[in-house]
Structure formats: C-alpha cells, structure tokens
XYZ file of C-alpha atoms in Angstrom:
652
model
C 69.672 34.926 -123.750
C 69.038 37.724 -121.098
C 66.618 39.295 -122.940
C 63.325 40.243 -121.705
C 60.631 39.788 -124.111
C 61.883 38.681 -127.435
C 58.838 39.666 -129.074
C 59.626 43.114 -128.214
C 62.787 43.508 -129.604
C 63.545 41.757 -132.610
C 66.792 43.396 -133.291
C 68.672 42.801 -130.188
C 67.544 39.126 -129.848
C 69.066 38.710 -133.600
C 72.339 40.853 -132.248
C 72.040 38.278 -128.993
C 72.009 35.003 -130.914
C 74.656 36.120 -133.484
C 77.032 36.573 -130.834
C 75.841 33.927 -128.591
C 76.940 31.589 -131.575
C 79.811 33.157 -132.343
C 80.750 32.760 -128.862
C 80.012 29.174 -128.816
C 82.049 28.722 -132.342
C 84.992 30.469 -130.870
C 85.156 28.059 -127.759
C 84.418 25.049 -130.099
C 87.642 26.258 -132.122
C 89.274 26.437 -129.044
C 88.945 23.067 -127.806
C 89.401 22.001 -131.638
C 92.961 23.186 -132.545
C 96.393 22.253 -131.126
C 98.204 25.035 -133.129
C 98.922 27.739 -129.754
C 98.972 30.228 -132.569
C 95.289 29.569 -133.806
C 94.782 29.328 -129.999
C 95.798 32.766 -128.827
C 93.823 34.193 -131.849
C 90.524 32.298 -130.889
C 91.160 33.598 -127.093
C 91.437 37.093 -128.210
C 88.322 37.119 -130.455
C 86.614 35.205 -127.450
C 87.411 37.966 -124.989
C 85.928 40.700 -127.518
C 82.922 38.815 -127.794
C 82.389 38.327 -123.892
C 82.758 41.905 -123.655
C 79.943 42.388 -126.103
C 77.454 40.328 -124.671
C 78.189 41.476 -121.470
C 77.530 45.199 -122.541
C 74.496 43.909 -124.429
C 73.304 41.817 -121.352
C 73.357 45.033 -119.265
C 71.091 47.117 -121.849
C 68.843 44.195 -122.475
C 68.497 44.280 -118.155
C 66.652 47.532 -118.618
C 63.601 46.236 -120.374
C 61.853 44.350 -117.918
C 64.773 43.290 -114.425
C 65.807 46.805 -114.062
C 66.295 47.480 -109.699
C 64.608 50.975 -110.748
C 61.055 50.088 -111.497
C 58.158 49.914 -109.171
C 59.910 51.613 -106.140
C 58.388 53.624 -103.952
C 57.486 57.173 -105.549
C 58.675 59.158 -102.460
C 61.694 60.659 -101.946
C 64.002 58.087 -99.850
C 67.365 57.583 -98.819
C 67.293 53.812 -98.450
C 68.950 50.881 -100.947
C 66.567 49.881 -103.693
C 64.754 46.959 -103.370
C 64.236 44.109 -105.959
C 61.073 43.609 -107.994
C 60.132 40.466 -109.841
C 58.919 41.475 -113.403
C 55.485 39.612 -114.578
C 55.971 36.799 -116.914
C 53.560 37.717 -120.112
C 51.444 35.559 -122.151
C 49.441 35.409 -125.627
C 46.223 35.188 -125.686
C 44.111 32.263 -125.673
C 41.229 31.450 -126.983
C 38.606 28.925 -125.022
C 35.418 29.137 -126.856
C 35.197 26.332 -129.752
C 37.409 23.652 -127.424
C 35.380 23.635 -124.132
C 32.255 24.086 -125.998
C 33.278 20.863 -128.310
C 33.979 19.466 -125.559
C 30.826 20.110 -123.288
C 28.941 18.901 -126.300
C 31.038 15.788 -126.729
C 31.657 15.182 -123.447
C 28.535 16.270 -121.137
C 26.205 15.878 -124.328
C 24.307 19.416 -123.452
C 23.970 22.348 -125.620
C 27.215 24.329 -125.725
C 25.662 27.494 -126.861
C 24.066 28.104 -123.872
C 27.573 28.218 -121.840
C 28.650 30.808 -124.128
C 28.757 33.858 -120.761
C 30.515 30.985 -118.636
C 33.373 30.724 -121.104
C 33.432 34.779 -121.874
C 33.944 35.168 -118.138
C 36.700 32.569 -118.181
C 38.483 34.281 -120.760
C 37.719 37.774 -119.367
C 39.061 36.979 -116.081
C 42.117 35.510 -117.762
C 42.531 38.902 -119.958
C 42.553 41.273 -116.192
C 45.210 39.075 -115.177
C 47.575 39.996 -117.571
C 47.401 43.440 -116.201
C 46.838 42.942 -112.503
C 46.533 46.062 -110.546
C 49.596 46.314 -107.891
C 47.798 45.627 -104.471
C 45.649 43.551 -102.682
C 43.242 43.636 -105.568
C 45.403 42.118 -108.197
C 46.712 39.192 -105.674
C 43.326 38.745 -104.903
C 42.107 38.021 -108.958
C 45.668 36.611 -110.107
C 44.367 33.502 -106.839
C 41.022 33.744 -108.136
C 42.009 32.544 -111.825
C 44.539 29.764 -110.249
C 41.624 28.780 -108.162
C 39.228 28.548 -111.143
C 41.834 27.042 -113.202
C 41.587 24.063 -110.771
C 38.005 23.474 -111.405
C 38.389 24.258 -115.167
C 41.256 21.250 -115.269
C 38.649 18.886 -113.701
C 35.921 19.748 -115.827
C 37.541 20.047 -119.258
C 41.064 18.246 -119.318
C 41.041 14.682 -119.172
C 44.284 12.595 -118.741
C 44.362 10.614 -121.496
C 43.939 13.531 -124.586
C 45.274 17.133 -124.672
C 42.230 19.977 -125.393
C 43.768 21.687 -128.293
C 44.292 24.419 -126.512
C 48.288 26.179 -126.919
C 49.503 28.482 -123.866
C 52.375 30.095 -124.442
C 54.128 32.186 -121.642
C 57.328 33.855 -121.574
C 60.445 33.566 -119.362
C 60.559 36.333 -116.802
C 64.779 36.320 -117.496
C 65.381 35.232 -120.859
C 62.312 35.765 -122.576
C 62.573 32.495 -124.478
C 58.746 31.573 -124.497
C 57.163 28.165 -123.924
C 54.439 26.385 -125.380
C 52.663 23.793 -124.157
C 49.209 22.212 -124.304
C 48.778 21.627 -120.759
C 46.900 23.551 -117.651
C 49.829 23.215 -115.293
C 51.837 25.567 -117.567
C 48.841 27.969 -116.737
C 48.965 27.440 -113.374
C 52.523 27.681 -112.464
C 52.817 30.864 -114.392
C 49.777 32.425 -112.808
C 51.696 31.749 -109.197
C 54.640 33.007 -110.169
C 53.414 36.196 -111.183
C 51.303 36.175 -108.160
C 54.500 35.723 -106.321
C 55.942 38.666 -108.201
C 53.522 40.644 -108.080
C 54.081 40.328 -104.266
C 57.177 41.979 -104.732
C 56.459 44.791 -106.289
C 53.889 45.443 -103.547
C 56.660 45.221 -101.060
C 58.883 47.258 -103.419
C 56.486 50.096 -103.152
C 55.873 50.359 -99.915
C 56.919 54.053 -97.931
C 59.779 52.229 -95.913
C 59.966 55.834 -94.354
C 56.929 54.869 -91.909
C 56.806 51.871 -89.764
C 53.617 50.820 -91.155
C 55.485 50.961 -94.494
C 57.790 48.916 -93.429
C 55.771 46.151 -91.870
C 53.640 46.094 -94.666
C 57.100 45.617 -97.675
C 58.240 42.654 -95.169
C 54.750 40.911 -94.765
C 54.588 41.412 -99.152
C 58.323 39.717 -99.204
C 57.603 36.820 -96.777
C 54.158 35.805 -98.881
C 56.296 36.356 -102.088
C 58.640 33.936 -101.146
C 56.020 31.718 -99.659
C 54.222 31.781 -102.894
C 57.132 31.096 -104.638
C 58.368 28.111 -102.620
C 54.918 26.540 -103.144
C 55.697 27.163 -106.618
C 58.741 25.309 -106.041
C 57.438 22.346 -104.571
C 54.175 21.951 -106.546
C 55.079 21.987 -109.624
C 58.413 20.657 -110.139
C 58.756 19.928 -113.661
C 58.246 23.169 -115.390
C 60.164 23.627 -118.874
C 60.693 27.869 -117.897
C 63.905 28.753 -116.938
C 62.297 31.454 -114.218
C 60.088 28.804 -112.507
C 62.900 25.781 -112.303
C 63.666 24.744 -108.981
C 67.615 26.196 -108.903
C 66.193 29.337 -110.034
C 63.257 29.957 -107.638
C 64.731 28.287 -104.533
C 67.314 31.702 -105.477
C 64.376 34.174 -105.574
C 63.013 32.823 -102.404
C 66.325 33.672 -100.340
C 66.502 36.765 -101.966
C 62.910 37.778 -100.724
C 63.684 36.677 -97.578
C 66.879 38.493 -97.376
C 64.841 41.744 -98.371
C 62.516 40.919 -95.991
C 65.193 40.696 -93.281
C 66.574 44.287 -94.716
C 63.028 45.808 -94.112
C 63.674 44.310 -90.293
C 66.828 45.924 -89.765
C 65.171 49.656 -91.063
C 62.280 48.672 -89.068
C 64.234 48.738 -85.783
C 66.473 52.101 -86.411
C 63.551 54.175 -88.299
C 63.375 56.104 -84.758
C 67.151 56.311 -85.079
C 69.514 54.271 -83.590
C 70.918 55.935 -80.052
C 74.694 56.023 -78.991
C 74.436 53.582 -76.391
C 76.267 50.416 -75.343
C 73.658 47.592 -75.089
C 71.591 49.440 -78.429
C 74.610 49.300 -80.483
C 75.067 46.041 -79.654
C 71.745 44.941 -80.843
C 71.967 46.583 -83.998
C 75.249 45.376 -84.928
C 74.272 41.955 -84.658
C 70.761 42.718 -86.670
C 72.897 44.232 -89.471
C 75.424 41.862 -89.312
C 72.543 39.413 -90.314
C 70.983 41.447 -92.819
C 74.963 41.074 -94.835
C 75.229 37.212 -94.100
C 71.898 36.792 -95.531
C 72.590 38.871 -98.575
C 76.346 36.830 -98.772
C 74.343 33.712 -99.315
C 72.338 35.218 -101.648
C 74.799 36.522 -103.960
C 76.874 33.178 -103.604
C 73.322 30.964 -104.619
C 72.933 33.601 -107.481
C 76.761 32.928 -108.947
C 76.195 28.841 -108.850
C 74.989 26.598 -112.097
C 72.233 26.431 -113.925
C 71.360 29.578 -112.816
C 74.403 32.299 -112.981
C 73.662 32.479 -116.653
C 70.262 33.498 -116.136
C 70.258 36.241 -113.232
C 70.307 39.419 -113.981
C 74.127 41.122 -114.012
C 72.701 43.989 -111.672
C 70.885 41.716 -109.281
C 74.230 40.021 -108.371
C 76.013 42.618 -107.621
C 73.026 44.331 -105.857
C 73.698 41.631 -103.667
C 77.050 41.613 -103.369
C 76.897 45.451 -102.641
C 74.456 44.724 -99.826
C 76.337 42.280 -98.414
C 79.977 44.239 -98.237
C 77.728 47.654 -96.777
C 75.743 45.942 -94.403
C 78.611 44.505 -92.778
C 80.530 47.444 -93.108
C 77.589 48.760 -91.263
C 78.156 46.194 -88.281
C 81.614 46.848 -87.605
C 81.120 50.810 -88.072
C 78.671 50.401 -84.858
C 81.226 47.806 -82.869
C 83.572 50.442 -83.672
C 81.372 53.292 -82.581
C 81.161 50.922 -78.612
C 84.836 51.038 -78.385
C 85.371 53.886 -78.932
C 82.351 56.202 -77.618
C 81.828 54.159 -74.380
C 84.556 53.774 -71.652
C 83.681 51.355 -68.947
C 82.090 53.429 -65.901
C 82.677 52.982 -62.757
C 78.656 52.873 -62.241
C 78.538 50.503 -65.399
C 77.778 46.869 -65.002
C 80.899 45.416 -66.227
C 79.665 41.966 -66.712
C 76.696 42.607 -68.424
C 78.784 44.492 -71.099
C 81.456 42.010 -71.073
C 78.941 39.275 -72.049
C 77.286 41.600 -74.774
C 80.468 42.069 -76.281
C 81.967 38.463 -76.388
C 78.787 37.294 -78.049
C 79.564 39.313 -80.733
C 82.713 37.498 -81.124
C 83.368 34.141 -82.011
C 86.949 34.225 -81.478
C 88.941 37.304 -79.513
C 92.856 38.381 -81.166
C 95.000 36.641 -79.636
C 96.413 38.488 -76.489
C 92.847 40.243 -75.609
C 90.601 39.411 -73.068
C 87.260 41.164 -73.566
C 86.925 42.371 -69.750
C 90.775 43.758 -70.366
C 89.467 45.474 -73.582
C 87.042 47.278 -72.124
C 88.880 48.347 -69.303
C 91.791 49.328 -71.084
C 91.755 52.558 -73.102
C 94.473 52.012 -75.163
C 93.173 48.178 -76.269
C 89.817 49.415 -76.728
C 90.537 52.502 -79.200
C 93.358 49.017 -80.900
C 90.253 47.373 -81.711
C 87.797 50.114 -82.053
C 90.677 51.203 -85.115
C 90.753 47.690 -86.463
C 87.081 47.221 -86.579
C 86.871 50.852 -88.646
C 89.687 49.977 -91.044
C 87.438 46.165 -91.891
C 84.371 48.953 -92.494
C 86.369 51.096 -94.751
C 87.614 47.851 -97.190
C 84.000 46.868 -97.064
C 82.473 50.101 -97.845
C 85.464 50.438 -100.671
C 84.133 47.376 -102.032
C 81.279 47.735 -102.195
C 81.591 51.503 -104.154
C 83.827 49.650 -106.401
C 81.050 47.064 -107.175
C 78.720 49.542 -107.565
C 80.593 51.220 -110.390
C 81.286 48.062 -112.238
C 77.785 48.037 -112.954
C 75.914 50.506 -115.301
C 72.552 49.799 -114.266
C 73.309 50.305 -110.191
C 76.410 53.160 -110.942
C 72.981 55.208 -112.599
C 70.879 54.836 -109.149
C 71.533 58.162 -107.151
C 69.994 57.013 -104.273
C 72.639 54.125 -103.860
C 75.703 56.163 -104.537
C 74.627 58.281 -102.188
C 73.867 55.897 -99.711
C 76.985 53.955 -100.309
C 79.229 56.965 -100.357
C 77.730 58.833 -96.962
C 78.310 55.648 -95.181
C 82.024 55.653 -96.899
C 82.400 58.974 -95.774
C 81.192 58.647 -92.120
C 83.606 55.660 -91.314
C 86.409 57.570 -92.934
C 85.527 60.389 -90.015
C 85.330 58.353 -87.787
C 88.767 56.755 -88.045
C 90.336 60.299 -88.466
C 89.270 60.980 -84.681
C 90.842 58.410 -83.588
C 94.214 58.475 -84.846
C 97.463 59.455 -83.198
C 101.340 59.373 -83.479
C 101.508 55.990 -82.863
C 98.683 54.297 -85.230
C 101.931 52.477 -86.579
C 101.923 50.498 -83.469
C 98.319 48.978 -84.127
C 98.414 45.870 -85.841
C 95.519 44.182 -84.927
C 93.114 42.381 -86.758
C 89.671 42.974 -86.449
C 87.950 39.280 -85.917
C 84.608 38.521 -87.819
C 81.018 39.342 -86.405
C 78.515 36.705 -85.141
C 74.909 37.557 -86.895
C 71.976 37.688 -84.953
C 68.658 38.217 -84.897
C 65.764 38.190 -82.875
C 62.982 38.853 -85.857
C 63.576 34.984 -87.651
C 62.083 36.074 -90.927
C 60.156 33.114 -92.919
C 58.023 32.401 -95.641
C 54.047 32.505 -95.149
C 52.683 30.347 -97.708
C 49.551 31.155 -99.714
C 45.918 31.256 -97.852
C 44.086 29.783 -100.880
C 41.235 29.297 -99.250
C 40.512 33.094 -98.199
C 39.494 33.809 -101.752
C 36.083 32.688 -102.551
C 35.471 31.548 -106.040
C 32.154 29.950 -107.696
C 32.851 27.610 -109.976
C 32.088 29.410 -113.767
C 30.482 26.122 -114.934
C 28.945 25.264 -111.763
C 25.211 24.319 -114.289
C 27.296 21.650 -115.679
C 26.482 19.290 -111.772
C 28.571 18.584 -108.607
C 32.841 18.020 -109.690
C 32.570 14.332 -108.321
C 30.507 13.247 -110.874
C 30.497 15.486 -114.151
C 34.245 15.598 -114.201
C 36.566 15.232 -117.594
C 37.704 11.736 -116.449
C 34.168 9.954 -116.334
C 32.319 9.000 -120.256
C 28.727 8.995 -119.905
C 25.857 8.298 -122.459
C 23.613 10.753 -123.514
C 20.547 11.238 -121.471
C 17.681 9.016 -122.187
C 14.199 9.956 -121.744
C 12.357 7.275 -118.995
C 8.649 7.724 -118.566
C 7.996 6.685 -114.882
C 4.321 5.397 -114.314
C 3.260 4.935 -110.413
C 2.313 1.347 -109.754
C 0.513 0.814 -106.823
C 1.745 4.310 -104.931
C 5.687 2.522 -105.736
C 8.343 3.585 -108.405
C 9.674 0.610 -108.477
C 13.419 1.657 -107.731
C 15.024 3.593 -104.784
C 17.134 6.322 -104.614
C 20.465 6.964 -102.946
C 23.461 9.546 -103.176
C 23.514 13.174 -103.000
C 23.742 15.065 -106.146
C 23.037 13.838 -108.336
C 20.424 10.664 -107.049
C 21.486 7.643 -108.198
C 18.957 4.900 -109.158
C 19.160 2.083 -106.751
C 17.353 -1.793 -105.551
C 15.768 -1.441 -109.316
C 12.921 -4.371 -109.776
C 13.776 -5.566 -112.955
C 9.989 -6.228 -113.912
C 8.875 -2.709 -112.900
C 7.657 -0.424 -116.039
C 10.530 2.121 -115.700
C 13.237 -1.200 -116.088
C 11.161 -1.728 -119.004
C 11.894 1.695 -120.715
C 15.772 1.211 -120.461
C 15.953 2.567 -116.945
C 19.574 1.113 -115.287
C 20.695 0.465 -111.789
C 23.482 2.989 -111.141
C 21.675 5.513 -113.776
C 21.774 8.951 -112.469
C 18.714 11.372 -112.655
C 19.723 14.531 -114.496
C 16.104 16.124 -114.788
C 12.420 15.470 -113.614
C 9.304 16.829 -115.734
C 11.669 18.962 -117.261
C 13.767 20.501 -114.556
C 17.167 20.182 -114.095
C 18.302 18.282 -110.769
C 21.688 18.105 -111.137
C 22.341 19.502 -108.038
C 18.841 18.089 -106.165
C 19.147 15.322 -103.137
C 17.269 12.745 -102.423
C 14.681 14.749 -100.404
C 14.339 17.313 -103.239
C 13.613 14.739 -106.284
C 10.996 12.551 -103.967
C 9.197 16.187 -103.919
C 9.132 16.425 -107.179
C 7.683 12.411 -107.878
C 4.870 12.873 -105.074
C 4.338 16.498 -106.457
C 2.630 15.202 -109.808
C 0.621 12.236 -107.690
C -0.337 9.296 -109.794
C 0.388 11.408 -113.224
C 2.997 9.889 -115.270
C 6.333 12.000 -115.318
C 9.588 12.022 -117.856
C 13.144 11.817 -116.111
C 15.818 11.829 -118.133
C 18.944 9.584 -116.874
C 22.436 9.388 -117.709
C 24.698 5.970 -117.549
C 28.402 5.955 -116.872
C 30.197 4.096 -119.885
C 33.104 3.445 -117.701
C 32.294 0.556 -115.239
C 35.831 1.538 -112.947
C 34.184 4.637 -113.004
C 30.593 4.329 -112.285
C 32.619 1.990 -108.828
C 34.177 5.195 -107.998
C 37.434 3.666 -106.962
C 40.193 5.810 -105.259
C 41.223 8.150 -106.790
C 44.398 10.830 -106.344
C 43.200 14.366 -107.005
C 45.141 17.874 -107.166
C 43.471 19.962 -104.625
C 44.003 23.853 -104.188
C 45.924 24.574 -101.201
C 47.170 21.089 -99.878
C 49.977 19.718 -101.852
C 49.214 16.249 -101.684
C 45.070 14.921 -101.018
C 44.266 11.914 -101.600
C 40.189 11.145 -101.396
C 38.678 7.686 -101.635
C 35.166 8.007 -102.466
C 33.556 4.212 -102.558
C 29.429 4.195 -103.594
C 29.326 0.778 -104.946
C 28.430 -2.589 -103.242
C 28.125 -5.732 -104.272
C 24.709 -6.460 -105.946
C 22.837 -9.064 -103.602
C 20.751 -11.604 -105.290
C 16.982 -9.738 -105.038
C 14.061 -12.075 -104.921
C 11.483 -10.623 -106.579
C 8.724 -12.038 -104.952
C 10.449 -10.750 -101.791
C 11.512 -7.439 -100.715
C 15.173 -6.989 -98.797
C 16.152 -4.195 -96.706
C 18.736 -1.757 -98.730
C 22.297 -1.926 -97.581
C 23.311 1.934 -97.040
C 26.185 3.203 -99.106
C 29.215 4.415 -97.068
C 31.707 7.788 -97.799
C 35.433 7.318 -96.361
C 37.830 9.535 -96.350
C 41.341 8.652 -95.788
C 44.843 10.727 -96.019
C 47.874 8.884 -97.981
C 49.646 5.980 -96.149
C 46.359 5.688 -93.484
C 45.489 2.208 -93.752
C 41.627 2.540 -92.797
C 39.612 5.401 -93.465
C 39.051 7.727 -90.243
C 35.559 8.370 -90.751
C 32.311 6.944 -92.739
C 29.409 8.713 -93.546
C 26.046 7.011 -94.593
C 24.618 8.377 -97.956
C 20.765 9.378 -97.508
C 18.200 6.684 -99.387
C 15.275 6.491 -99.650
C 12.503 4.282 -101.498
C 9.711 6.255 -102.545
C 5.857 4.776 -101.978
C 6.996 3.715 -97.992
C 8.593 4.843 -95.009
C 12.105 6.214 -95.507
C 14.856 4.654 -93.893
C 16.703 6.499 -91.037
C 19.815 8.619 -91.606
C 22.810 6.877 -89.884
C 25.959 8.943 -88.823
C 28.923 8.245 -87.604
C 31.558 10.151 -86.294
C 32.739 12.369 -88.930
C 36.447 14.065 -88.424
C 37.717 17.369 -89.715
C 40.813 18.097 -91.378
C 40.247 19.738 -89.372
C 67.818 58.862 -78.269
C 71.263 61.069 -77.493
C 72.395 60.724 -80.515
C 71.769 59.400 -84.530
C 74.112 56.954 -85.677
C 71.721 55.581 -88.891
C-alpha cells in the first residue's frame, strides 16, 4: 500500500498485497477464535508479518518519498528538507472525442482544429516532465488554466466525453480512473503544489537569498495546496483527500518556519543576553510547529499513508529544535551574570516571557541575581537538551532511510555533543544537590509564516480553441442547429431586423413580413458569418460594416438557432471560474416580446447585463448592450455605473 508507482514494480506490489492479506487474515482469525492457544499463535504470526511490511514499507519509501531527492547539490550542514514527489499519469488521447464532438456539437469541420488539439495534448505531454523552477510552475498553471476553458467548451453536464484519465497516488501508487476534468485538474495543482517544494528543497539555504527564496516556494506550496483542499473536495486519491493535504500544508509551513529560524542565525548567532533570547523563542517555535506536525501525521485516515521516514523526520525535528531552545536558555544562565551596568528589568522581563510558569521557590529577578540559582537552572535546562537531543538520535536510528543521511547524523550528533560540553563545565561536587526541573519554553515568533495562495491570473493563456466564438455563447452546455444559409436582400435602404449583443450579434425587432423572415431567418438567431467571413467574434459596429459594405447587393449570412429555449433566455447560471472559488454570474439578454404592429414602428427596448455575487439580492451594476437597426440612425449607447471586482561569539 506504500508503494510508489505500482506500474513500476510489479514484484513488490505482488510481495505488498500478499502480506497485506495475510495480515488482514491473521487479525480476522484473531477476532474469530476463542481458543487462547489458536490466539497466541495468530499474534505471533501477526507480529512477523508487521515486521515484514514494515521493512518492505521502508524500501518501497525509496522509489519516489525518499527525504534525499531534489536537495540542494551543495555541500550543507543543515537538516534535509521534504519534497513532494509528482503524481504521474498515462497518456491521453484528445483527438477523435473533441473533434466528434466539435462536429456534433458546434456543427463545423473538425479537421481543421486538428493544431488546436495537438497543442492541447502537447502542452499536456511537457507537464508530465515540468522543469524545476519558475518555468515549470508557470506551464503546470498554464494547462490548469486551459483546462478551464477546455471543460466549458467540450464537457457538458449531462454526458461524460469518453475520455479516461488515469493518475496515480503520490503515496500509495494505487491509480485512479475517472472520466471527468476535475480529476485533471486537481492532479495538475497538486503537482504544481509539489513541484513548489522541490523548488524550495533546492534552494542554497547557505545564502540569505537562498533562504528567502525555499520559504517564499514553501508558503505558495502550501497555499496551492490548501486551494487544492478547498476546491476540490471530493477527490477519490488518497494524496489529494482533505486529512491528507490539510497534513502537507502544516508540514510546508513548518519548513517554511525552519527556513525562518536559519534565516535569522545565517550571520551566526552572538553570545548575548537579549539575542539569545530571541532565538530561543524562534527555535522553540520552529519544534512546536514540527510537534504538531508529527502528531497530525500519526492520526486516521492518514497514518497509514505517510511515509515511515517523514514521521519521524518530524519527530526528529521537533525533539532537536527544542533541544536547541533550551541549549541557548542554558547558554543565558550560565554565560551572562547580571552586571552591575545591566538593566535588570529589561532582562528580568525577557526572561519570564520565556516562561510560562517559574519552579517553585524561584523568582526570576532572584535567579538572575543569584549565581548559584542561575548555574541550578542553567544545569536543568542542559540536562532537558541532552534527553531531547538523545531522542531524537535514537529516532533517527530507528529509521533506515534517515540513519543513511550523513548530513543529519552529523547534525544531530554535533548538537549532542555540544550540550554534553556544555554541561561538563558546569558541574561541581555538589551537582547532587540540584534537583530542579527545567519548566517548558513559550514559542515565539515574530516572522508569522502563512500560506500565499495561487496568483492565477499572472499567467496569461489564449484560449487553444478561441476560432470556435466567445465562451458565453459556444459553450458545451448550449445545443444549437446547424447554420442555415439566409440571403438578405435590402428593401428600401432597411434589413428588416436589428441587431443587438456583442459577439456574436443577435438578430433582434425581426418584421415578420420582411424577405429575410421569409428565408427561415429567427428572432434570437445569431449571425455566425457574412458573405463568407466568419464573425464570430464581430460586434454590432463591425457586421453593419460589412451589410453597408456590399450596398444594395444581396449578401448570404449564415445563422445559428439555440435548440434550448432556457438557454437561448440565458438564465443564471453558476460557473467554475479560475482563481475565485465561488462566482456566480447572471447574464439576462432576453425580454419579453412586445406585441409589434406592423404597420407601426416601436422604439427597441435595450437589453441589460447584471452582474451579481452569491446571496446579493439585486445586481450592483447594469450595462446596456449596443443595438443598432441598420437603414436609420443608431440608437445611443447608455451606461451606467459599472463596478469592479474590483558577533563575539558563534553559538549556531
């Protein structure tokens, strides 16, 4: 079950199930029997094959979760960070479904889309492989983006396309299929979101731009990842359930808090009172954080699922880094003796708010005016580092992945071996006599480190089927006929119709006795192409050009009709938009059809746009469509307000 990519390694995810179901027959046997003798055997064989499948879970960890890949290539002497590994896909295959369907559907020739749908799939072949920087983020968003228009164009709500995406688990490798876009789209942000962290993994955290740059990477990873979280909630993937990435979110923000810490002592942190102070309540932080994250990782659904070595990266974080903040409380105990030029209250209210409770008997003032109390608690404070560094070695060999990382035994083990010197300074004859208790830190921190959520709309992206006319209109969820051919004839310098919309014009005030009503021309048809041209995207303005252009010459249109009369209203409708969770547009063109007397012109009631957010019971804003009736004066343009969303010494 912890295997990477089960396609990969058919051998081990045969040894994987075998035992998995041997496990699951033993505990069935288990709960089966009464006999304690049948009992005891089924606990014994259950223990040999927990140790199995742990052993296998750790070599299976290496294929595609290992803390090892994508770190920084220069030499270091920092803690590894934690990568998320891409999530991998098959390939898929566009071409005969959105081709059926733009001949089905849009009734135009599909052959001449062919380069459209060859860049679609070519742009969805790169992003299997994204390059690891800015590049890569910037063409995994640029697929998600086009994805968006690709859903409106070709999936409509009431049939799937045909077309199978399979993706695989970034934990388990257990792959899903589905015929649906969202599956597509989720995955693509997760690996965006991953691929965020291995940016931040590789970043030189020996420079301070380094560093700056591995915590901005972490914070948009787990922004990216929290969108994730709340966009798509109902994702069959193990890696992309809510549990599992509402885990990988506080463990990118606890790296990005790490990367804070290194930030502030890459100068080196200097042997004095109020410094020390700072820093041991920005470690102290760094461990709670990484506490929190190793409890979320060991909680259900998704303990089973984590990698072994990740949760005990985190545990091992946790124990050093607060080793780490009472090594440098220690270090102000013991180093710095109140002065008689020293500003006793100023340290005396550092030091109690690193405290949330004082051992009973000490007064911080007293402390640090005593010698003998201060070196009491100075000891105390280095003994709670040693357990913690202990620990945290001890964790550390538990694991075979982490136990193989040089850099982190060496890490762990020099800061091991620096408390252990320190406490050898200070003891004397009578270290029997000190039995105090070192209390617990208070974390602080003033670098609050949050998620940035995704900038969508920084990457520009042209829709690939833009030829096929504007979204609102030539969209999967509206039917239309095929075009029809109408042969307008002038009569009397007037077309007998008006024209209203933007793109495309919509025919409008038809006379029912002109020629053009005659020829199957509709009120509500839309105007697709004049003389041959394609006007699709053409106004108003732009298609009375092209009527006066040809003077009293007869000219071809061809016109499309919406079969869908809830559609041809445009009634509200709720729409996913890129970048904004939840947008809600309500588009209205219709009105009701006045009674026209046709010996009797009537002046043409103007169309209205409104735009309105969810729960707003009027629309903020209207906008008058543009209209015009050809053969006579055009009728002004009337707007209204329109609103937009609108140092002495190194210690570290």
């Amino acid at each position: 079950m912890w295997i990477s990519r089960i396609s990969h390694c058919p051998c081990c995810c045969l040894l994987l199930f075998v035992i998995y179901k041997v496990s699951l027959q033993c505990k069935n046997m288990k709960r089966a029997t009464n006999n304690n003798k049948v009992r005891e055997q089924v606990l014994l064989e259950l223990s040999f094959v927990n140790s199995d499948l742990q052993i296998l879970k750790e070599e299976l960890e290496g294929l595609n979760i290992s803390v090892e890949v994508y770190q920084n290539t220069e030499e270091t002497f920092s803690i590894p960070l934690v990568p998320l590994g891409l999530k991998e896909t098959k390939e898929v295959d566009f071409t005969l479904p959105l081709k059926d369907f733009i001949l089905e559907h849009y009734s135009e020739d599909s052959s001449e889309y062919e380069e459209e749908i060859a860049d679609l799939m070519d742009l969805r072949q790169a992003c299997r492989t994204p390059s690891r920087d800015e590049a890569g983020i910037e063409m995994l968003i640029s697929y998600f983006l086009q994805l968006g228009y690709v859903e409106s164009r070709f999936f409509p709500p009431t049939r799937h396309m045909g077309i199978l995406f399979t993706w695989y688990d970034s934990f388990t490798g257990v792959p899903v299929c589905q015929q649906n876009l969202l599956l597509e789209k989720a995955s693509i942000l997760f690996n965006t979101g991953a691929l965020y962290t291995q940016i931040g993994t590789r970043c030189n955290r020996q420079t301070q731009a380094g560093l700056e740059n591995a915590v901005d990477a972490f914070q948009k990873a787990a922004g990216v990842l929290s969108y994730l979280k709340e966009t798509f909630t109902h994702t069959p993937s193990y890696d992309m359930s809510p549990a599992m990435l509402n885990v990988l979110v506080k463990m990118m923000l606890a790296q990005a808090q790490e990367c804070v810490f290194e930030q502030i002592g890459l100068p080196g942190i200097r042997n004095e009172f109020f410094t020390l102070v700072k820093m041991t309540q920005e470690v102290a932080k760094v461990g709670e954080v990484y506490m929190l994250v190793n409890t979320a990782m060991n909680q259900e659904p998704v303990k089973e699922n984590i990698p072994y070595s990740w949760s005990k990266l985190a545990q091992i974080k946790s124990d050093h880094y607060k080793a780490l903040a009472h090594y440098f409380i220690a270090t102000i105990l013991c180093d710095h003796e109140l002065q008689s030029g020293d500003d006793e209250d100023q340290q005396e209210k550092a030091l109690s708010q690193l405290y949330d409770y004082i051992p009973e008997g000490l007064m911080v003032l007293t402390v640090l005016k005593d010698k003998v109390q201060r070196k009491q608690l100075g000891k105390a404070h280095l003994r709670k580092a040693i357990v913690y560094h202990e620990e945290a070695l001890r964790v550390c060999g538990l694991c075979k992945k982490l136990r193989n990382i040089d850099v982190l035994q060496e890490v762990l083990t020099a800061a091991h071996k620096r408390s252990l010197l320190k406490y050898a300074q200070q003891e004397t004859e009578d270290d029997f006599l000190s039995l105090i208790q070192a209390p617990d830190i208070l974390p602080k921190t003033e670098h609050k480190i949050e998620t940035i959520a995704p900038h969508f709309s920084k990457v520009k992206v042209k829709d690939f089927f833009h030829r096929l006319g504007p979204l609102t209109v030539f969209s999967a969820k509206q039917r239309w006929t095929a075009p029809r051919t109408i042969r307008i004839h002038h009569e009397a310098g007037e077309l007998g119709f008006s024209l209203k919309g933007g793109s495309p014009v919509q025919i409008y005030c038809l006379d029912p006795v002109c020629s053009a009503a005659s020829m199957g021309l509709k009120e509500g048809d839309y105007i697709v192409s004049v003389g041959g041209v394609d006007c699709k995207w053409h106004g108003v303005n732009e298609v009375l050009e092209k009527f006066k252009s040809v003077g009293e010459q007869p000219i071809e249109i061809e016109v499309i009709s919406c079969q869908d009369t809830a559609a041809s209203m445009h009634s509200k409708s709720a729409t996913y938009s890129v970048g904004m969770q939840k947008t809600y547009s309500l588009i209205c063109l219709a009105m009701e059809e006045d009674k026209i007397d046709q010996t009797k012109k009537v002046p043409l009631k103007l169309p209205f746009l409104s735009w309105g957010t969810k729960n707003r019971q009027k629309a903020a804003s209207t906008l008058c469509l543009p209209s015009a009736v050809a053969g006579s004066s055009q009728i002004k343009k009337k707007l209204s307000p329109f609103t937009l969303l609108n140092t002495e010494s190194s210690l570290y």
